[in-house]
Tab-separated table of C-alpha atoms in Angstrom:
chain	number	residue	atom	x	y	z
A	1	MET	CA	-7.697	-16.566	-21.905
A	2	GLY	CA	-8.848	-13.433	-23.323
A	3	ARG	CA	-7.028	-10.654	-21.167
A	4	SER	CA	-3.842	-8.950	-22.822
A	5	LEU	CA	-0.728	-7.625	-20.807
A	6	THR	CA	-0.083	-4.467	-21.285
A	7	SER	CA	3.850	-3.016	-20.867
A	8	ALA	CA	5.350	-2.242	-17.557
A	9	THR	CA	5.653	1.395	-18.328
A	10	SER	CA	1.864	1.209	-18.409
A	11	PRO	CA	-0.348	2.455	-15.065
A	12	THR	CA	-0.899	-0.488	-12.903
A	13	SER	CA	-4.077	-1.933	-11.636
A	14	THR	CA	-2.692	-1.545	-8.240
A	15	GLY	CA	-2.282	2.091	-7.622
A	16	PRO	CA	0.785	3.615	-7.090
A	17	ALA	CA	3.052	3.123	-3.481
A	18	GLY	CA	1.338	3.840	-0.671
A	19	SER	CA	-2.248	4.647	-2.158
A	20	ALA	CA	-4.246	2.493	0.425
A	21	ARG	CA	-7.800	2.621	-0.237
A	22	SER	CA	-9.800	4.513	2.559
A	23	ALA	CA	-10.219	2.958	5.793
A	24	GLY	CA	-13.629	1.366	6.093
A	25	PRO	CA	-15.292	-2.654	6.640
A	26	ALA	CA	-13.496	-3.038	3.711
A	27	THR	CA	-10.468	-2.608	4.501
A	28	SER	CA	-11.024	-4.742	7.276
A	29	THR	CA	-12.074	-7.454	5.690
A	30	THR	CA	-9.056	-7.396	3.330
A	31	ALA	CA	-6.954	-6.785	6.776
A	32	LEU	CA	-8.614	-9.903	8.297
A	33	LEU	CA	-8.147	-12.054	4.897
A	34	THR	CA	-4.750	-11.303	4.623
A	35	ALA	CA	-3.682	-12.239	7.976
A	36	LEU	CA	-4.706	-15.841	7.050
A	37	ALA	CA	-1.536	-15.722	5.122
A	38	PRO	CA	0.951	-15.090	8.130
A	39	ILE	CA	-0.915	-17.689	10.143
A	40	SER	CA	-0.469	-20.309	7.821
A	41	TRP	CA	2.538	-19.542	7.436
A	42	GLY	CA	3.108	-20.158	11.607
A	43	THR	CA	2.374	-23.712	10.789
A	44	THR	CA	5.179	-24.304	8.512
A	45	TYR	CA	7.625	-24.662	11.030
A	46	ALA	CA	5.948	-27.998	12.705
A	47	VAL	CA	5.415	-29.265	9.104
A	48	THR	CA	8.758	-29.070	8.808
A	49	THR	CA	10.078	-30.471	11.601
A	50	GLU	CA	7.892	-32.786	12.131
A	51	LEU	CA	6.633	-34.626	8.688
A	52	LEU	CA	9.575	-33.602	6.049
A	53	PRO	CA	12.847	-35.424	5.284
A	54	PRO	CA	15.682	-34.168	8.163
A	55	ASP	CA	18.483	-31.379	6.630
A	56	ARG	CA	16.562	-31.208	3.042
A	57	PRO	CA	15.858	-27.330	3.016
A	58	LEU	CA	16.015	-26.498	-0.688
A	59	PHE	CA	13.756	-29.811	-1.799
A	60	VAL	CA	11.422	-28.313	1.092
A	61	ALA	CA	11.618	-24.813	-0.920
A	62	LEU	CA	11.244	-26.305	-4.531
A	63	VAL	CA	8.628	-28.393	-3.428
A	64	ARG	CA	6.574	-25.979	-1.805
A	65	ALA	CA	7.014	-23.230	-4.564
A	66	LEU	CA	7.152	-24.491	-7.585
A	67	PRO	CA	3.812	-26.974	-7.988
A	68	ALA	CA	1.934	-23.604	-6.349
A	69	GLY	CA	3.373	-21.520	-9.347
A	70	LEU	CA	2.594	-23.964	-11.625
A	71	LEU	CA	-1.006	-24.464	-10.263
A	72	LEU	CA	-1.404	-20.663	-10.204
A	73	LEU	CA	-0.359	-19.915	-13.860
A	74	ALA	CA	-2.509	-23.004	-15.071
A	75	LEU	CA	-5.119	-21.011	-13.201
A	76	ALA	CA	-4.781	-17.369	-14.929
A	77	ARG	CA	-3.661	-18.691	-17.734
A	78	VAL	CA	-1.640	-15.172	-17.941
A	79	LEU	CA	2.130	-14.550	-18.974
A	80	PRO	CA	4.052	-11.668	-17.881
A	81	ARG	CA	5.143	-9.247	-21.123
A	82	GLY	CA	7.808	-6.926	-21.609
A	83	ALA	CA	10.161	-5.568	-18.499
A	84	TRP	CA	7.553	-7.570	-16.707
A	85	TRP	CA	9.734	-10.712	-17.234
A	86	TRP	CA	12.825	-9.495	-15.193
A	87	ARG	CA	10.292	-7.796	-12.339
A	88	SER	CA	8.784	-11.384	-11.755
A	89	ALA	CA	12.250	-12.622	-11.820
A	90	VAL	CA	12.918	-10.192	-8.825
A	91	LEU	CA	10.425	-10.304	-7.398
A	92	GLY	CA	10.462	-14.423	-7.124
A	93	ALA	CA	13.750	-14.260	-6.288
A	94	LEU	CA	13.786	-11.814	-3.305
A	95	ASN	CA	9.640	-13.553	-1.862
A	96	ILE	CA	10.548	-16.923	-3.134
A	97	GLY	CA	13.733	-18.085	-4.443
A	98	ALA	CA	16.127	-16.831	-1.607
A	99	PHE	CA	13.226	-16.147	1.001
A	100	PHE	CA	12.424	-20.215	1.324
A	101	PRO	CA	15.775	-21.782	1.419
A	102	LEU	CA	16.344	-19.243	3.918
A	103	LEU	CA	13.220	-19.868	5.909
A	104	PHE	CA	13.510	-23.881	5.625
A	105	LEU	CA	17.155	-23.820	6.979
A	106	SER	CA	16.379	-21.487	9.793
A	107	ALA	CA	12.995	-23.843	10.886
A	108	TYR	CA	15.707	-26.482	10.799
A	109	ARG	CA	18.529	-25.162	12.804
A	110	LEU	CA	15.927	-23.031	15.317
A	111	PRO	CA	12.908	-24.481	17.081
A	112	GLY	CA	9.882	-23.296	15.629
A	113	GLY	CA	8.591	-20.522	17.605
A	114	LEU	CA	12.456	-18.928	17.638
A	115	ALA	CA	12.821	-19.277	14.046
A	116	ALA	CA	9.631	-17.744	13.411
A	117	VAL	CA	9.597	-15.048	15.345
A	118	VAL	CA	12.604	-13.513	14.381
A	119	GLY	CA	10.444	-12.738	10.918
A	120	SER	CA	8.584	-10.087	13.383
A	121	VAL	CA	11.667	-8.018	12.619
A	122	GLY	CA	10.091	-7.474	9.084
A	123	PRO	CA	8.607	-4.455	10.020
A	124	LEU	CA	11.091	-2.150	10.361
A	125	PHE	CA	12.885	-3.643	7.543
A	126	VAL	CA	9.893	-2.157	5.320
A	127	VAL	CA	9.565	1.033	7.257
A	128	GLY	CA	12.896	1.836	6.521
A	129	LEU	CA	12.920	0.432	2.842
A	130	SER	CA	9.628	2.859	2.078
A	131	ALA	CA	11.541	5.449	2.724
A	132	PRO	CA	13.712	5.367	-0.611
A	133	LEU	CA	11.779	3.034	-2.366
A	134	LEU	CA	8.494	4.295	-2.214
A	135	GLY	CA	9.023	8.136	-1.364
A	136	GLN	CA	6.978	7.593	2.733
A	137	ARG	CA	8.760	9.295	5.128
A	138	PRO	CA	8.315	6.602	8.171
A	139	SER	CA	5.953	8.411	10.554
A	140	ALA	CA	7.087	8.048	14.011
A	141	ARG	CA	4.266	6.057	15.453
A	142	SER	CA	5.337	3.438	12.744
A	143	VAL	CA	9.235	3.690	13.664
A	144	LEU	CA	8.422	3.540	17.326
A	145	THR	CA	5.992	0.051	16.850
A	146	GLY	CA	8.463	-1.355	14.307
A	147	VAL	CA	11.118	-1.233	17.510
A	148	VAL	CA	8.027	-2.440	20.253
A	149	ALA	CA	8.332	-5.536	17.248
A	150	ALA	CA	11.902	-6.088	17.341
A	151	PHE	CA	11.963	-5.625	21.464
A	152	GLY	CA	9.425	-8.449	21.531
A	153	VAL	CA	11.526	-10.015	19.322
A	154	SER	CA	15.003	-10.109	21.397
A	155	LEU	CA	13.081	-10.941	24.182
A	156	VAL	CA	11.638	-14.199	22.823
A	157	VAL	CA	14.953	-14.814	21.058
A	158	LEU	CA	17.895	-13.748	23.526
A	159	ARG	CA	16.539	-15.538	26.230
A	160	ALA	CA	15.864	-19.037	24.712
A	161	ALA	CA	16.112	-21.673	27.075
A	162	GLY	CA	19.108	-23.114	25.114
A	163	ALA	CA	21.929	-22.536	23.176
A	164	LEU	CA	20.768	-20.060	20.100
A	165	ASP	CA	22.336	-21.926	16.806
A	166	PRO	CA	24.172	-18.392	14.789
A	167	VAL	CA	23.403	-19.887	11.485
A	168	GLY	CA	20.200	-20.402	11.895
A	169	VAL	CA	19.432	-17.142	13.510
A	170	LEU	CA	21.119	-15.274	10.311
A	171	ALA	CA	19.119	-17.654	8.244
A	172	ALA	CA	15.948	-16.132	9.751
A	173	LEU	CA	17.102	-12.594	10.194
A	174	ALA	CA	18.248	-12.551	6.135
A	175	SER	CA	14.820	-14.904	4.734
A	176	THR	CA	13.069	-11.456	6.423
A	177	ALA	CA	15.207	-8.880	4.647
A	178	SER	CA	14.593	-10.706	1.408
A	179	MET	CA	10.630	-10.776	1.766
A	180	SER	CA	10.272	-7.418	3.415
A	181	THR	CA	12.445	-5.707	0.459
A	182	GLY	CA	10.250	-7.976	-2.045
A	183	THR	CA	7.130	-6.688	-0.400
A	184	VAL	CA	8.031	-3.467	-0.629
A	185	LEU	CA	9.252	-3.745	-4.357
A	186	THR	CA	5.475	-5.373	-5.125
A	187	LYS	CA	3.843	-1.937	-3.267
A	188	LYS	CA	6.085	0.141	-5.440
A	189	TRP	CA	5.713	-1.562	-9.089
A	190	GLY	CA	1.879	-2.832	-8.264
A	191	ARG	CA	0.653	-5.094	-11.831
A	192	PRO	CA	-0.407	-4.840	-15.015
A	193	THR	CA	-3.317	-3.599	-16.330
A	194	GLY	CA	-5.816	-6.022	-16.424
A	195	VAL	CA	-3.585	-8.616	-14.037
A	196	GLY	CA	-4.688	-10.171	-10.630
A	197	PRO	CA	-3.100	-11.419	-7.510
A	198	LEU	CA	-3.293	-14.577	-8.855
A	199	ALA	CA	-1.131	-14.307	-11.968
A	200	LEU	CA	1.022	-12.444	-10.127
A	201	THR	CA	1.547	-14.812	-7.430
A	202	GLY	CA	1.841	-17.723	-10.323
A	203	TRP	CA	4.844	-15.787	-11.849
A	204	GLN	CA	6.704	-15.441	-8.348
A	205	LEU	CA	6.148	-18.547	-7.636
A	206	THR	CA	7.113	-20.272	-10.671
A	207	ALA	CA	10.307	-17.416	-10.696
A	208	GLY	CA	11.420	-18.784	-7.149
A	209	GLY	CA	10.761	-22.379	-7.558
A	210	LEU	CA	13.015	-22.451	-11.044
A	211	LEU	CA	15.715	-20.456	-9.408
A	212	ILE	CA	15.495	-23.339	-6.593
A	213	ALA	CA	15.075	-26.357	-8.339
A	214	PRO	CA	19.158	-26.635	-10.024
A	215	LEU	CA	20.511	-25.360	-6.467
A	216	ALA	CA	18.896	-28.027	-4.744
A	217	LEU	CA	19.982	-30.956	-7.439
A	218	LEU	CA	23.790	-29.058	-6.913
A	219	VAL	CA	23.861	-29.133	-3.117
A	220	GLU	CA	21.565	-32.027	-1.747
A	221	GLY	CA	21.490	-34.306	-4.759
A	222	PRO	CA	18.487	-36.314	-5.964
A	223	PRO	CA	14.898	-35.890	-3.808
A	224	PRO	CA	14.718	-37.947	-0.846
A	225	ALA	CA	11.912	-40.947	-1.005
A	226	LEU	CA	9.049	-39.552	1.026
A	227	ASP	CA	6.628	-41.805	3.272
A	228	ALA	CA	2.269	-40.916	3.256
A	229	ALA	CA	2.795	-38.551	6.154
A	230	ALA	CA	6.028	-36.329	3.838
A	231	VAL	CA	3.709	-36.338	0.866
A	232	GLY	CA	0.988	-34.639	3.061
A	233	GLY	CA	3.332	-32.450	4.791
A	234	CYS	CA	4.253	-31.324	0.998
A	235	LEU	CA	0.119	-31.094	-0.426
A	236	TYR	CA	-0.784	-28.898	2.664
A	237	LEU	CA	2.599	-26.358	2.805
A	238	ALA	CA	1.977	-26.642	-1.629
A	239	LEU	CA	-1.678	-25.542	-1.759
A	240	ALA	CA	-2.878	-24.116	1.514
A	241	ASN	CA	0.676	-22.631	2.890
A	242	THR	CA	2.066	-21.172	-0.280
A	243	ALA	CA	-0.867	-20.761	-3.506
A	244	VAL	CA	-3.459	-19.879	-1.298
A	245	ALA	CA	-1.546	-18.006	1.257
A	246	TYR	CA	0.634	-16.097	-0.983
A	247	TRP	CA	-2.613	-15.069	-3.339
A	248	LEU	CA	-4.239	-13.657	-0.420
A	249	TRP	CA	-0.662	-11.824	0.566
A	250	PHE	CA	0.109	-10.176	-2.629
A	251	ARG	CA	-4.014	-9.394	-2.431
A	252	GLY	CA	-3.580	-7.553	0.486
A	253	ILE	CA	-0.459	-5.652	-0.776
A	254	GLY	CA	-2.294	-4.656	-3.526
A	255	ARG	CA	-5.290	-2.996	-0.952
A	256	LEU	CA	-3.097	-2.118	1.650
A	257	THR	CA	-0.549	-0.146	2.614
A	258	ALA	CA	2.904	-1.832	2.647
A	259	THR	CA	3.513	-1.000	6.235
A	260	GLN	CA	-0.028	-2.056	7.273
A	261	VAL	CA	0.883	-5.668	5.295
A	262	THR	CA	4.262	-6.147	6.817
A	263	PHE	CA	2.687	-5.719	10.281
A	264	LEU	CA	0.344	-8.736	10.070
A	265	GLY	CA	3.477	-10.786	9.673
A	266	PRO	CA	3.765	-10.678	13.820
A	267	LEU	CA	1.131	-12.917	13.642
A	268	SER	CA	3.033	-15.744	12.274
A	269	PRO	CA	5.841	-16.392	14.980
A	270	LEU	CA	2.346	-16.406	17.171
A	271	THR	CA	1.220	-19.142	15.955
A	272	ALA	CA	4.242	-20.958	15.054
A	273	ALA	CA	4.921	-20.564	19.265
A	274	VAL	CA	1.540	-21.358	20.189
A	275	VAL	CA	1.938	-24.494	17.463
A	276	GLY	CA	5.328	-25.542	19.377
A	277	TRP	CA	4.097	-25.765	22.918
A	278	ALA	CA	0.944	-27.061	22.189
A	279	ALA	CA	2.067	-29.717	19.492
A	280	LEU	CA	5.843	-29.953	20.089
A	281	GLY	CA	6.216	-29.463	23.864
A	282	GLN	CA	8.685	-26.640	23.461
A	283	ALA	CA	8.706	-24.557	26.343
A	284	LEU	CA	8.531	-20.434	26.895
A	285	THR	CA	9.427	-18.387	30.025
A	286	PRO	CA	7.154	-15.292	31.148
A	287	LEU	CA	9.913	-13.194	29.632
A	288	GLN	CA	9.443	-14.782	26.520
A	289	LEU	CA	5.791	-14.781	26.798
A	290	THR	CA	5.851	-10.915	27.573
A	291	GLY	CA	7.925	-10.589	24.091
A	292	MET	CA	4.828	-12.284	22.611
A	293	ALA	CA	2.680	-9.961	23.912
A	294	LEU	CA	4.229	-7.369	22.543
A	295	ALA	CA	4.888	-8.554	18.892
A	296	LEU	CA	0.934	-9.100	19.145
A	297	GLY	CA	0.667	-5.439	20.092
A	298	ALA	CA	2.661	-4.078	17.590
A	299	THR	CA	0.723	-6.025	14.927
A	300	MET	CA	-2.499	-4.158	16.053
A	301	ALA	CA	-1.052	-0.401	16.604
A	302	GLY	CA	0.548	-1.374	12.810
A	303	GLN	CA	-2.588	-1.806	11.034
A	304	ARG	CA	-3.995	1.846	13.235
A	305	ALA	CA	-0.723	3.465	11.892
A	306	PRO	CA	-1.351	4.542	8.408
A	307	ARG	CA	-4.678	4.797	7.786
A	308	THR	CA	-3.847	8.754	8.436
A	309	ALA	CA	-1.901	8.689	5.493
A	310	ALA	CA	-4.725	6.680	3.862
A	311	ARG	CA	-7.676	9.008	4.113
A	312	GLN	CA	-5.001	11.997	2.830
A	313	PRO	CA	-5.463	13.204	-0.487
A	314	SER	CA	-3.364	10.372	-2.341
A	315	PRO	CA	-3.086	9.947	-6.459
A	316	ARG	CA	-5.093	6.545	-7.267
A	317	THR	CA	-2.486	5.950	-10.645
A	318	ALA	CA	0.691	5.672	-11.156
A	319	GLY	CA	0.339	8.728	-14.185
A	320	ASP	CA	-1.049	10.868	-10.914
A	321	ARG	CA	1.881	10.302	-9.052
A	322	GLY	CA	4.119	13.582	-8.405
A	323	ARG	CA	1.635	15.688	-10.732
A	324	ARG	CA	-0.339	17.202	-7.058
A	325	PRO	CA	1.019	20.813	-6.743
A	326	ASN	CA	-0.746	20.559	-3.221
A	327	PRO	CA	-1.796	17.633	-1.626
A	328	THR	CA	-2.475	19.567	1.626
A	329	GLY	CA	-4.180	22.250	-0.069
A	330	PRO	CA	-7.131	24.098	1.547
A	331	ASP	CA	-10.044	23.433	-0.775
A	332	ARG	CA	-11.003	20.161	-0.823
A	333	HIS	CA	-13.533	20.271	-2.680
A	334	GLY	CA	-11.402	21.802	-5.048
A	335	ASP	CA	-9.191	18.769	-4.999
A	336	ARG	CA	-11.512	15.934	-5.081
A	337	ARG	CA	-13.381	17.854	-8.534
A	338	THR	CA	-9.936	18.463	-10.192
A	339	GLU	CA	-8.513	15.296	-9.652
A	340	PRO	CA	-9.852	13.375	-12.776
A	341	ALA	CA	-8.993	16.236	-14.929
A	342	ARG	CA	-5.659	15.725	-14.125
A	343	THR	CA	-5.062	12.510	-14.583
A	344	GLU	CA	-6.566	12.136	-17.975
A	345	PRO	CA	-3.278	13.861	-19.730
A	346	ALA	CA	-1.252	11.140	-17.788
A	347	ARG	CA	-3.430	7.913	-19.325
A	348	ARG	CA	-3.336	9.447	-22.101
A	349	THR	CA	0.461	9.507	-22.627
């Protein structure tokens, strides 16, 4: 209560795309907290296949998204205004409405570690989308890191024991592409002034859940009966695995670069593989373990890659973008002193 939303054309509180805070202890803490999200998501596959009703991916996606979104809306008590209604719908569809059903479909059709490790190709999607959507030219290091991550994925997936289900693999890749696009657009659009990541997360989860609800009813029919284990699994997925994890994720997108955030993604398959090996008895060959090591290395390298760009003088608000005549000018002190003066006219308009 008491907060007021500006229109979607006003400067966003998260800053423009690609403007990360300077590297330091605060950035490291943000990265560590954001990393808890993909670590939590890595447990989704084991919970889905072991505790929840079989062959009900849309029902599980709905139970995970809608209750979490409504809970966060009740806590934030802020609704979208103006263009943020359709932006929330678009982000909700990409990050939740399409991503969740595809994610659970892949979880049902592939072993947990294999389904999750496909998600580590996300950095390549984000690096590619950042050029047209964020105006960020991909660095050679980011591309190479993304290729290494994808190569690690291929070692794990293509050499897996048994036949791979093509529908499951395609669903996993499509879910990764959907959320990668949503991550880049979340960074591009930021948040309305005065609106925190809790409200933004609630908007997206609610919008995505509402998109899933009619599809789940049409395709799968009425909700199935749940035993105690299934109820516990649904509560875990809705609260810790979704409400808290997505709040941390979108909070991280607002404070880190899109590339930094997406390179945390391989932590999900690493967690899933460990859980699958320890709890579900899923075997991994030495070649697959090598792929997992490459994915972890890509995660660590991805956290270092954006720091050079983060140290460069960059605009801090949406009104600043494109107004600096020489971002690499020779007089650093002059740039620092004149930056506030350049932003004032943009804010008044």
